[in-house]
PDB file of C-alpha atoms in Angstrom:
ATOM      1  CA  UNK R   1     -67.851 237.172  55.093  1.00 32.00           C
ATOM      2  CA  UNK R   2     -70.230 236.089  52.634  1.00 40.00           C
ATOM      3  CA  UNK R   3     -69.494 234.445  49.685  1.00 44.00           C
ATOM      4  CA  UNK R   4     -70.101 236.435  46.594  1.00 46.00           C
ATOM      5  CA  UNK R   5     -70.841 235.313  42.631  1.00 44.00           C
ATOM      6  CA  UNK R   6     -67.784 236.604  41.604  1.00 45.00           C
ATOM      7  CA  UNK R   7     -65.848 234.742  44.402  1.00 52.00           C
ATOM      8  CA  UNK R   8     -67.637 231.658  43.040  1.00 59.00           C
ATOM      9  CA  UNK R   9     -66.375 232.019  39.710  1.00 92.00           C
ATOM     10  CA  UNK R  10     -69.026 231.037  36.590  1.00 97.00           C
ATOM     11  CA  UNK R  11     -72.218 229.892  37.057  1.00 98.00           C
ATOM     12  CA  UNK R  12     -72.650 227.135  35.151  1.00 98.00           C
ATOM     13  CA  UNK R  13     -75.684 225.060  34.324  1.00 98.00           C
ATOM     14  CA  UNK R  14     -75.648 221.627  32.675  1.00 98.00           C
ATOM     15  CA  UNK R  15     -78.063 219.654  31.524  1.00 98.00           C
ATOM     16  CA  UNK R  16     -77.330 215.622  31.503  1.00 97.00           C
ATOM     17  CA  UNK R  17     -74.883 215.728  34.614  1.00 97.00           C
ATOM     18  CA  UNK R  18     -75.451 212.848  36.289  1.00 96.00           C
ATOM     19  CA  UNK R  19     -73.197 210.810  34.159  1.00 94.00           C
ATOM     20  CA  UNK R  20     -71.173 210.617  30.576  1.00 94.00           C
ATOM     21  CA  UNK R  21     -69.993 214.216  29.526  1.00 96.00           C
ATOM     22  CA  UNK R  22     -72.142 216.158  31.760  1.00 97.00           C
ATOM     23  CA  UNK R  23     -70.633 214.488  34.616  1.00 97.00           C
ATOM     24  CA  UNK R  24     -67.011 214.975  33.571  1.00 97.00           C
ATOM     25  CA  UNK R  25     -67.933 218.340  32.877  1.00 98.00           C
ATOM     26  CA  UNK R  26     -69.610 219.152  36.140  1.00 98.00           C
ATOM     27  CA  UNK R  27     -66.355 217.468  37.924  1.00 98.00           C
ATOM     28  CA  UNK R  28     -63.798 219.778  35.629  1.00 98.00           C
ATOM     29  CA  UNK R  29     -65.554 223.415  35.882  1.00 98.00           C
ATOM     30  CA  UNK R  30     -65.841 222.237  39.677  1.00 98.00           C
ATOM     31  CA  UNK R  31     -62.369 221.619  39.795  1.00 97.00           C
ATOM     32  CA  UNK R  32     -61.491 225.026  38.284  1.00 97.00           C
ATOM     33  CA  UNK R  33     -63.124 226.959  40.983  1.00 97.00           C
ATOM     34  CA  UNK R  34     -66.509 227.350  39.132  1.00 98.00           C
ATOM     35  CA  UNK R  35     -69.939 227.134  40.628  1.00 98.00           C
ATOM     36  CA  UNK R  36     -71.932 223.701  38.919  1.00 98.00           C
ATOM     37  CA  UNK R  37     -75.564 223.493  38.595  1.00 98.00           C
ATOM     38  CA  UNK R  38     -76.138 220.050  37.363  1.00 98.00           C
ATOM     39  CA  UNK R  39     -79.700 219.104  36.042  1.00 98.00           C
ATOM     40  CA  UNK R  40     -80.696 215.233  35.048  1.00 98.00           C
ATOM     41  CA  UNK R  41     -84.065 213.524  34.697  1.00 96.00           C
ATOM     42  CA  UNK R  42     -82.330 210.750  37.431  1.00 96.00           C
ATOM     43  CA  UNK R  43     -82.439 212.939  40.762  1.00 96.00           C
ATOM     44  CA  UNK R  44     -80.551 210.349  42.008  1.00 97.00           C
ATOM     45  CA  UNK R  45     -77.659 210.841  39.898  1.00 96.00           C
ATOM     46  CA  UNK R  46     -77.174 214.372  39.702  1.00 98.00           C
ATOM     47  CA  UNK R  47     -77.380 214.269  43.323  1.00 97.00           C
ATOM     48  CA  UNK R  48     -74.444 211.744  43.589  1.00 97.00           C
ATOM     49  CA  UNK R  49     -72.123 214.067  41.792  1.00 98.00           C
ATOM     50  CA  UNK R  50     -73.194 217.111  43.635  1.00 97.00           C
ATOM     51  CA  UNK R  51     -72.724 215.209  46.803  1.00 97.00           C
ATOM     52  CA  UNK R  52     -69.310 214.522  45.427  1.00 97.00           C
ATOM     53  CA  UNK R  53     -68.438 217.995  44.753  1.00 97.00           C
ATOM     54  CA  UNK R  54     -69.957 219.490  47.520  1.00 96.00           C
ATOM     55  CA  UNK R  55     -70.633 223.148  48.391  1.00 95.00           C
ATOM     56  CA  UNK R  56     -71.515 225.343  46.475  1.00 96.00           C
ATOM     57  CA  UNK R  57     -72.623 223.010  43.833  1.00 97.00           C
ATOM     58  CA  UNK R  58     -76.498 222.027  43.194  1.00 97.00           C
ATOM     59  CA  UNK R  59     -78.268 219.470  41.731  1.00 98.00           C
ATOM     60  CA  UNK R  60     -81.895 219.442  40.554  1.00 98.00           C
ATOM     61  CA  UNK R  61     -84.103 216.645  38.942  1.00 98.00           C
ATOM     62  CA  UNK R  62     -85.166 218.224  35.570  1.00 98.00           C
ATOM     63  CA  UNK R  63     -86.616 216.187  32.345  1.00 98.00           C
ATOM     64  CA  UNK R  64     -85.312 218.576  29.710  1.00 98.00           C
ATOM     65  CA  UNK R  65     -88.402 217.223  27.525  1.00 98.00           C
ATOM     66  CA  UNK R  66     -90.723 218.638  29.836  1.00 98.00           C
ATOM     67  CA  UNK R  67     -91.590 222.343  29.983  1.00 98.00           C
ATOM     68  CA  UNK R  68     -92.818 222.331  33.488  1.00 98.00           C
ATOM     69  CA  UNK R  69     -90.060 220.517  34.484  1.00 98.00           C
ATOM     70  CA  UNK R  70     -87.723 223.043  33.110  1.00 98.00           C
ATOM     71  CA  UNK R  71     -89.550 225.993  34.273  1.00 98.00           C
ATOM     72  CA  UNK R  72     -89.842 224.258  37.780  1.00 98.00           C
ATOM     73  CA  UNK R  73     -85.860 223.783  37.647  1.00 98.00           C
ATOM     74  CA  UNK R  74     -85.138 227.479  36.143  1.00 98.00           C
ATOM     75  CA  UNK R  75     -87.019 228.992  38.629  1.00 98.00           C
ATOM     76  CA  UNK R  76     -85.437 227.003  41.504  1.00 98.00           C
ATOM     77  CA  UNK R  77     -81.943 228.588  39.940  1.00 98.00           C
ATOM     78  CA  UNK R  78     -83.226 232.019  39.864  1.00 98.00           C
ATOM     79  CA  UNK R  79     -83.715 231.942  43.047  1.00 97.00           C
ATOM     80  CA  UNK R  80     -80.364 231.015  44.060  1.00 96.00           C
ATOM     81  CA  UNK R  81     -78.133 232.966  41.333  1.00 97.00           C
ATOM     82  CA  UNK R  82     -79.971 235.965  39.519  1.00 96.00           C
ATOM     83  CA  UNK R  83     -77.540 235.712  36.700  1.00 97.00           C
ATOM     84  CA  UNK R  84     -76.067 232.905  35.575  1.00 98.00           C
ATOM     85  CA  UNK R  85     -72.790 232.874  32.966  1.00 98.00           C
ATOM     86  CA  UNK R  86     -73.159 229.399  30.790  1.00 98.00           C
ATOM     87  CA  UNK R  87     -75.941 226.911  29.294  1.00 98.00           C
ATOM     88  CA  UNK R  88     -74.666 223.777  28.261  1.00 98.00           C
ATOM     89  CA  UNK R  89     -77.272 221.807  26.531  1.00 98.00           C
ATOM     90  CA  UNK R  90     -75.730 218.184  26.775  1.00 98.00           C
ATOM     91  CA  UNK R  91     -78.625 216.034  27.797  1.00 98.00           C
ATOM     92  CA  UNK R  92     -79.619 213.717  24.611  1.00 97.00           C
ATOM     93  CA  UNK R  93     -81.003 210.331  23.906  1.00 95.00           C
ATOM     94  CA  UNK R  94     -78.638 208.089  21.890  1.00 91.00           C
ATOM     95  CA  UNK R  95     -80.467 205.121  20.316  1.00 93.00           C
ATOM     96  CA  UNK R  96     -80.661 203.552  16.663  1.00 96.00           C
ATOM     97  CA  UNK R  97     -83.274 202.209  14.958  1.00 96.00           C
ATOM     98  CA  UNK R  98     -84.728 202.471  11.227  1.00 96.00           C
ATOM     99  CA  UNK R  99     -87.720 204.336  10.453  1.00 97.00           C
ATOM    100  CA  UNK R 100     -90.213 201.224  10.391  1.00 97.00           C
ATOM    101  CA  UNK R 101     -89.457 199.910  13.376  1.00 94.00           C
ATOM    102  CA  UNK R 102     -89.358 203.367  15.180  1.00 95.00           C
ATOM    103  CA  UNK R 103     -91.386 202.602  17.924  1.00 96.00           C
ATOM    104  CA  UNK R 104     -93.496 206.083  19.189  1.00 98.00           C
ATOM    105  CA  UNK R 105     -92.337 206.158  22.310  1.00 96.00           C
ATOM    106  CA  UNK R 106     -88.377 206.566  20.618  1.00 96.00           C
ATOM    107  CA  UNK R 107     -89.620 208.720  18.547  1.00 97.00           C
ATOM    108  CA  UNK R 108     -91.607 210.973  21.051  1.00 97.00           C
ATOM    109  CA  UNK R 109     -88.281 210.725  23.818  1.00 97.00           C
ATOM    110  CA  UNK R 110     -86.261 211.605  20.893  1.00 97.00           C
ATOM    111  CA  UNK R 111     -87.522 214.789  20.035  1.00 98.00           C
ATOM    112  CA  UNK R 112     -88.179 216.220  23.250  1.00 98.00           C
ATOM    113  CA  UNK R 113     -85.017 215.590  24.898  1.00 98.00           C
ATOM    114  CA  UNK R 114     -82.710 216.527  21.773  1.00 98.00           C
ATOM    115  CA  UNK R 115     -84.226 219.214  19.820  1.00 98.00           C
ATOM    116  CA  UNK R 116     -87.205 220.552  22.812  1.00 98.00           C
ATOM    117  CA  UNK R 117     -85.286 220.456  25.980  1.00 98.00           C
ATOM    118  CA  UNK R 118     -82.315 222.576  24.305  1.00 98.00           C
ATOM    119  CA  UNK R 119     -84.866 225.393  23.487  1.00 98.00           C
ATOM    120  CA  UNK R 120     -87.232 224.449  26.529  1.00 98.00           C
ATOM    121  CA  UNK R 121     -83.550 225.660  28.725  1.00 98.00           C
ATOM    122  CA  UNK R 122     -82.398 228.009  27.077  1.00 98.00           C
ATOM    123  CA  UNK R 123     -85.951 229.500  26.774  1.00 98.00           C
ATOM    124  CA  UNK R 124     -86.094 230.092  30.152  1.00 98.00           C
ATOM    125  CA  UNK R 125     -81.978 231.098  31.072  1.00 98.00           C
ATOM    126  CA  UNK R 126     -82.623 233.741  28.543  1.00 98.00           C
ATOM    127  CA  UNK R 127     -83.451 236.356  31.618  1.00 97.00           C
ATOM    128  CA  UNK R 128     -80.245 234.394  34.141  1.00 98.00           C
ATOM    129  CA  UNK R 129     -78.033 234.684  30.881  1.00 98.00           C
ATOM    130  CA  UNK R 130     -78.429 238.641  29.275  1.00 95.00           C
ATOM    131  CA  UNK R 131     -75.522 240.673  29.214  1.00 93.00           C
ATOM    132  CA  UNK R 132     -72.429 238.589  28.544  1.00 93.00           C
ATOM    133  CA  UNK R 133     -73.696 234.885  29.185  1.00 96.00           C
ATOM    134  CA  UNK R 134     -72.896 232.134  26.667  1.00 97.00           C
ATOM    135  CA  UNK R 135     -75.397 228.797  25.718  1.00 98.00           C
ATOM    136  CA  UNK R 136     -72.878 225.875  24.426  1.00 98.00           C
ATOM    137  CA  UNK R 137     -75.022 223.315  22.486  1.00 98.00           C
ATOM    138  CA  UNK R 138     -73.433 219.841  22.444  1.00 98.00           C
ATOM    139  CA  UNK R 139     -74.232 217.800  18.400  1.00 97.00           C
ATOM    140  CA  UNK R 140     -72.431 215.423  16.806  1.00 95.00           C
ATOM    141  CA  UNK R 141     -70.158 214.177  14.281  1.00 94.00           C
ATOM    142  CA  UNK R 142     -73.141 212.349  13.171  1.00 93.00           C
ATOM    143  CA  UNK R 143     -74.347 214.769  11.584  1.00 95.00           C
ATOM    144  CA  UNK R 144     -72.653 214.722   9.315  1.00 93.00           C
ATOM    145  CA  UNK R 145     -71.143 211.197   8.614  1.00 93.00           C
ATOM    146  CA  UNK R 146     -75.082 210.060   8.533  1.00 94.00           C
ATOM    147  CA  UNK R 147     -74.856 206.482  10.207  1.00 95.00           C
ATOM    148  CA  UNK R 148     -77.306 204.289   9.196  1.00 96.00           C
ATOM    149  CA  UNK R 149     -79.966 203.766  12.071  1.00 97.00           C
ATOM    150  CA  UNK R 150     -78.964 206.840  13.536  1.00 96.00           C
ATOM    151  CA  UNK R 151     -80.980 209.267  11.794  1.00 97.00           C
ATOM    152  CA  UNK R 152     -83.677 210.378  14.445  1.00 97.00           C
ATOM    153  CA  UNK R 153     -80.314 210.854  16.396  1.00 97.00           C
ATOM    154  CA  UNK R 154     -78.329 212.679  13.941  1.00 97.00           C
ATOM    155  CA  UNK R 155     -81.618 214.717  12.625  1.00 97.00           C
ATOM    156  CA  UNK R 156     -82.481 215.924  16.203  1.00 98.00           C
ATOM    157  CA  UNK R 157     -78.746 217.316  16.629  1.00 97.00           C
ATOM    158  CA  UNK R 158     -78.694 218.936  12.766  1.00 98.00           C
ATOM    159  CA  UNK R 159     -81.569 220.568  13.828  1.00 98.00           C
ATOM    160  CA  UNK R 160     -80.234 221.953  16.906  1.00 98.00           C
ATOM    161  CA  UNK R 161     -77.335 223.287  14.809  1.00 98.00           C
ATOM    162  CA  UNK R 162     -79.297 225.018  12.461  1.00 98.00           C
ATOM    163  CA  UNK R 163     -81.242 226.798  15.313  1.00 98.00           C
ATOM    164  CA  UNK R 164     -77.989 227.707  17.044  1.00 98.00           C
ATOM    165  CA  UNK R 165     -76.723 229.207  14.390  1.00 97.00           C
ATOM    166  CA  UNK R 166     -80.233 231.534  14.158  1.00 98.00           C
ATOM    167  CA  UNK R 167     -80.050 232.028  17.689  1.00 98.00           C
ATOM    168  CA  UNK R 168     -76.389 233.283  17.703  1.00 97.00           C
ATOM    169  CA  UNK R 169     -77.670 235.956  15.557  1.00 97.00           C
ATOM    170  CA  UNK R 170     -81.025 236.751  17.769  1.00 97.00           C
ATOM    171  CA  UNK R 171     -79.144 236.928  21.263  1.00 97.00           C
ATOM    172  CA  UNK R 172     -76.462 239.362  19.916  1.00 95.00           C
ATOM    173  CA  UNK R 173     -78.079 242.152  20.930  1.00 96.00           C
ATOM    174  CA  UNK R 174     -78.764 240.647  24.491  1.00 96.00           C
ATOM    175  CA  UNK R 175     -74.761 239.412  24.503  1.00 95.00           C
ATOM    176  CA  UNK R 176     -75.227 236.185  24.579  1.00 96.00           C
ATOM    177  CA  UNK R 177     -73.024 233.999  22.410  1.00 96.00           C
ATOM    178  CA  UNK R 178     -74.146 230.767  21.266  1.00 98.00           C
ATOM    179  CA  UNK R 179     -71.278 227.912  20.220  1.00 98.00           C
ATOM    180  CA  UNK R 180     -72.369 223.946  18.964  1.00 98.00           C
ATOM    181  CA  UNK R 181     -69.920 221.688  19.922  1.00 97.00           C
ATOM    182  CA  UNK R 182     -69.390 218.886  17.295  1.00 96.00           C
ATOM    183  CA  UNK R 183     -68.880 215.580  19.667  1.00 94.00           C
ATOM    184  CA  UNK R 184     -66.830 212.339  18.408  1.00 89.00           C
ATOM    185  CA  UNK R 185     -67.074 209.001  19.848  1.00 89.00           C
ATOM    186  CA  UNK R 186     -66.252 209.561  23.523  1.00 86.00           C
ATOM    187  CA  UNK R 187     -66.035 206.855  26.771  1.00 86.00           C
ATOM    188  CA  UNK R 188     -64.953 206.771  30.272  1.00 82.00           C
ATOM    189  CA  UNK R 189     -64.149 204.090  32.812  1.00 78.00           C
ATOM    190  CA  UNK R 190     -67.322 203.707  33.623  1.00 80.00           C
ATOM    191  CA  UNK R 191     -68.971 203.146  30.116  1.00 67.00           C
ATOM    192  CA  UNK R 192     -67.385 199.602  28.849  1.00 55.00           C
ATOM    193  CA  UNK R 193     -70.018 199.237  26.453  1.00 59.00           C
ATOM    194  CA  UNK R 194     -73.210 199.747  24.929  1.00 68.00           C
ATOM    195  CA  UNK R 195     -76.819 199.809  26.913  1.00 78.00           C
ATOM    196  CA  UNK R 196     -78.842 198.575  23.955  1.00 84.00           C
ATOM    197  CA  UNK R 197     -80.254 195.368  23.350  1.00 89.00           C
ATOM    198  CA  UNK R 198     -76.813 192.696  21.581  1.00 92.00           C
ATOM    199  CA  UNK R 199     -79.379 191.814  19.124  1.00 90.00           C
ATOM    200  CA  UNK R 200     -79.583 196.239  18.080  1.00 93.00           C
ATOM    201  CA  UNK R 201     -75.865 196.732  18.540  1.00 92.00           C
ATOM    202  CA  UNK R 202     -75.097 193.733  16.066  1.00 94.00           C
ATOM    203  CA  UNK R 203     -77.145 194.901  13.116  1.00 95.00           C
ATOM    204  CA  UNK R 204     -75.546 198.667  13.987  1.00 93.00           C
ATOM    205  CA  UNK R 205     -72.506 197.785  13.282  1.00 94.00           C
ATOM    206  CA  UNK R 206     -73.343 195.633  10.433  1.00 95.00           C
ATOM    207  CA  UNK R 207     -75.179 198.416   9.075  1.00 94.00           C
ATOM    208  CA  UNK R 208     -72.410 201.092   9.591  1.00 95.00           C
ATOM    209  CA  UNK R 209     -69.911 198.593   8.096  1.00 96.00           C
ATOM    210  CA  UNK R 210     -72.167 198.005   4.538  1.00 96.00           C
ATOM    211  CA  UNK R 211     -71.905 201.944   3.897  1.00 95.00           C
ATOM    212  CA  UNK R 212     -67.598 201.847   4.567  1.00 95.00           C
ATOM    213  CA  UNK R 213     -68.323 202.318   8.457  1.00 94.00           C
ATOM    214  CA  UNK R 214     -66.094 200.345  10.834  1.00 93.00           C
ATOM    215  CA  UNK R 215     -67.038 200.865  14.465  1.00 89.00           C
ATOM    216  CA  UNK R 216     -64.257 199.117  15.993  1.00 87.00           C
ATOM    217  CA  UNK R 217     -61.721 201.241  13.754  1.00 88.00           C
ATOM    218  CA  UNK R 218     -62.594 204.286  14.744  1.00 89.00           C
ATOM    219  CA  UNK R 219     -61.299 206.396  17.493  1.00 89.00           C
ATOM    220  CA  UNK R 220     -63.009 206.891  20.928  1.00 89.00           C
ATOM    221  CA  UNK R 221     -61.773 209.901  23.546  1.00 91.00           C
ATOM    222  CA  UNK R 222     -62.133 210.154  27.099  1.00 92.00           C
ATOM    223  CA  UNK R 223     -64.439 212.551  28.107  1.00 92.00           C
ATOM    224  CA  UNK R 224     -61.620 214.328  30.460  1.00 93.00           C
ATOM    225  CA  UNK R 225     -59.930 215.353  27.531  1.00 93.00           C
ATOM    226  CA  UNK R 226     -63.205 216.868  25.063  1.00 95.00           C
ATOM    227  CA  UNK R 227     -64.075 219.020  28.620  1.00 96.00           C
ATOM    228  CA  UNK R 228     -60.645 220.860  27.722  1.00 96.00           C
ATOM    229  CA  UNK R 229     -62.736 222.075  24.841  1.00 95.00           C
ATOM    230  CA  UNK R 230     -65.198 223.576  27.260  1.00 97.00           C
ATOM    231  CA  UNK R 231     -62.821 225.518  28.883  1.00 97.00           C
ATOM    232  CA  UNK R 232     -61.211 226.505  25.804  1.00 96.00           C
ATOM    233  CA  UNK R 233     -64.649 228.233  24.483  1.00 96.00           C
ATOM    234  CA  UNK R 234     -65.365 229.230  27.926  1.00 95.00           C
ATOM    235  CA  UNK R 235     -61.935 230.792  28.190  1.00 95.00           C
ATOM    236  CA  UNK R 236     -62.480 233.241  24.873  1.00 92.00           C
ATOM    237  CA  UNK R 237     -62.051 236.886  25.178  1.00 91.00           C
ATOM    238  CA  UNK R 238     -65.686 238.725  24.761  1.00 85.00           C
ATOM    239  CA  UNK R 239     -64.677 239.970  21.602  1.00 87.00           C
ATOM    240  CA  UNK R 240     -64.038 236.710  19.982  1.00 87.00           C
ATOM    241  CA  UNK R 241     -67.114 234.462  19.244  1.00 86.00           C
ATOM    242  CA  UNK R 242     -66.768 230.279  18.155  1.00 90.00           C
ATOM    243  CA  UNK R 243     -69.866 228.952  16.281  1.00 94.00           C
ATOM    244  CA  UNK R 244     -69.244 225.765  15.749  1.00 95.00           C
ATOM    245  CA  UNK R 245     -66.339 223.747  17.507  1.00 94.00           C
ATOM    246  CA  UNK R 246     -65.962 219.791  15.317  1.00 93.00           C
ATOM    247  CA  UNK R 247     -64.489 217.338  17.886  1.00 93.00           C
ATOM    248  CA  UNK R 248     -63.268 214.213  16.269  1.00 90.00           C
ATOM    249  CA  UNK R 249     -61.610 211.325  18.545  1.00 88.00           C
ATOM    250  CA  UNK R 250     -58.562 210.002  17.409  1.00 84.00           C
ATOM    251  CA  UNK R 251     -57.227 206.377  17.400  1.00 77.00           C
ATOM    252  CA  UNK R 252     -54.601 205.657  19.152  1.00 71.00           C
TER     253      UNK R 252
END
């Protein structure tokens, strides 16, 4: 017998699967009988995990800052799933630096990843997501503790709260809910430490500590337990609606 969308659970489409949140996402909706459509600018990654969670679940090479890359990727899952159930914008570039010594590439890669390729995606569900489908935007507690260094970072995700909040109201008619999900500091097994250069991470924390900031007190999750979040908002009876969810890590 063939396999129907309802048999397959939700549809789910993430952006930023192929490692960090996305990933433990992908791995815990795929776990809970739901179908996983995992997009990442590495092919090579979100192919891994796919690979890893075999069938049904897909993985597609997508640069969220790129519109034809999107529409290329969008169109790929249309024709696979006419309707799909969830959009969770995770994908984001994490990097610090001060505004004169903002290089343009950062500055360029910062804005279309974290405030383009969340409305380049959910541009183009909009048609897979009408009639009872839900776009989860993943910020930052960032926002509003304002880091120093951090404020292309923090900036691109205040924006993208703003507009989810505006496009909460827009997609009501259409029934789509929109949520933000506020994100703490979060790490897995496989993330020991920071990618940037010692020399950046240094003056970071120095930075962070001037302003009352202390990096090394403050609490870090595991990315297994903020994807019980997910299925929390995921979980919500259509009559209920969650704007904004504020994760903050404990220490422990």
């Amino acid at each position: 017998m063939k396999e129907t969308e309802q048999d397959m659970g939700k549809i789910i489409v993430i952006t930023g699967a192929g490692d960090g949140l996305g990933r433990a996402l992908a791995r815990r909706f795929a776990r809970d009988g739901e179908t996983v459509i995992l997009l990442g600018r590495t092919a090579s990654k979100v192919e891994a995990v796919a690979t890893e969670l075999g069938a049904p679940h897909l993985a597609i090479g997508c640069d969220v800052g790129n519109p034809d890359s999107v529409r290329a990727a969008f169109a790929q899952i249309a024709a696979q799933h006419p309707k799909i159930d969830v959009l969770i914008n995770n994908a984001a570039v994490y990097e610090p630096f001060t505004l004169a010594e903002g290089r343009d590439d950062q500055i360029q890669t910062a804005l279309a990843t974290n405030v383009a390729g969340p409305i380049y995606c959910a541009r183009e569900a909009l048609s897979l997501l009408r009639g009872g489908g839900h776009i989860i935007n993943v910020s930052s507690e960032s926002v509003a503790i304002k880091m120093p260094m951090l404020w292309m970072y923090a900036g691109g995700k205040s924006a993208l709260e703003l507009m989810s909040d505006m496009w909460a109201r827009e997609l009501d008619a259409d029934g789509i809910r929109v949520t933000t999900v506020q994100a703490g500091m979060m790490m897995d097994e496989t993330k020991t430490g920071s990618s940037w250069p010692m020399d950046v991470s240094i003056r970071f924390a120095q930075e962070n500590a001037k302003v009352g900031i202390n990096l090394r007190e403050r609490g870090i999750s595991h990315y297994n337990s903020v994807t019980d979040a997910f299925r929390a908002i995921l979980d919500m009876p259509a009559d209920l609606h969650m704007g904004t969810v504020a994760l903050t890590a404990r220490k422990r």
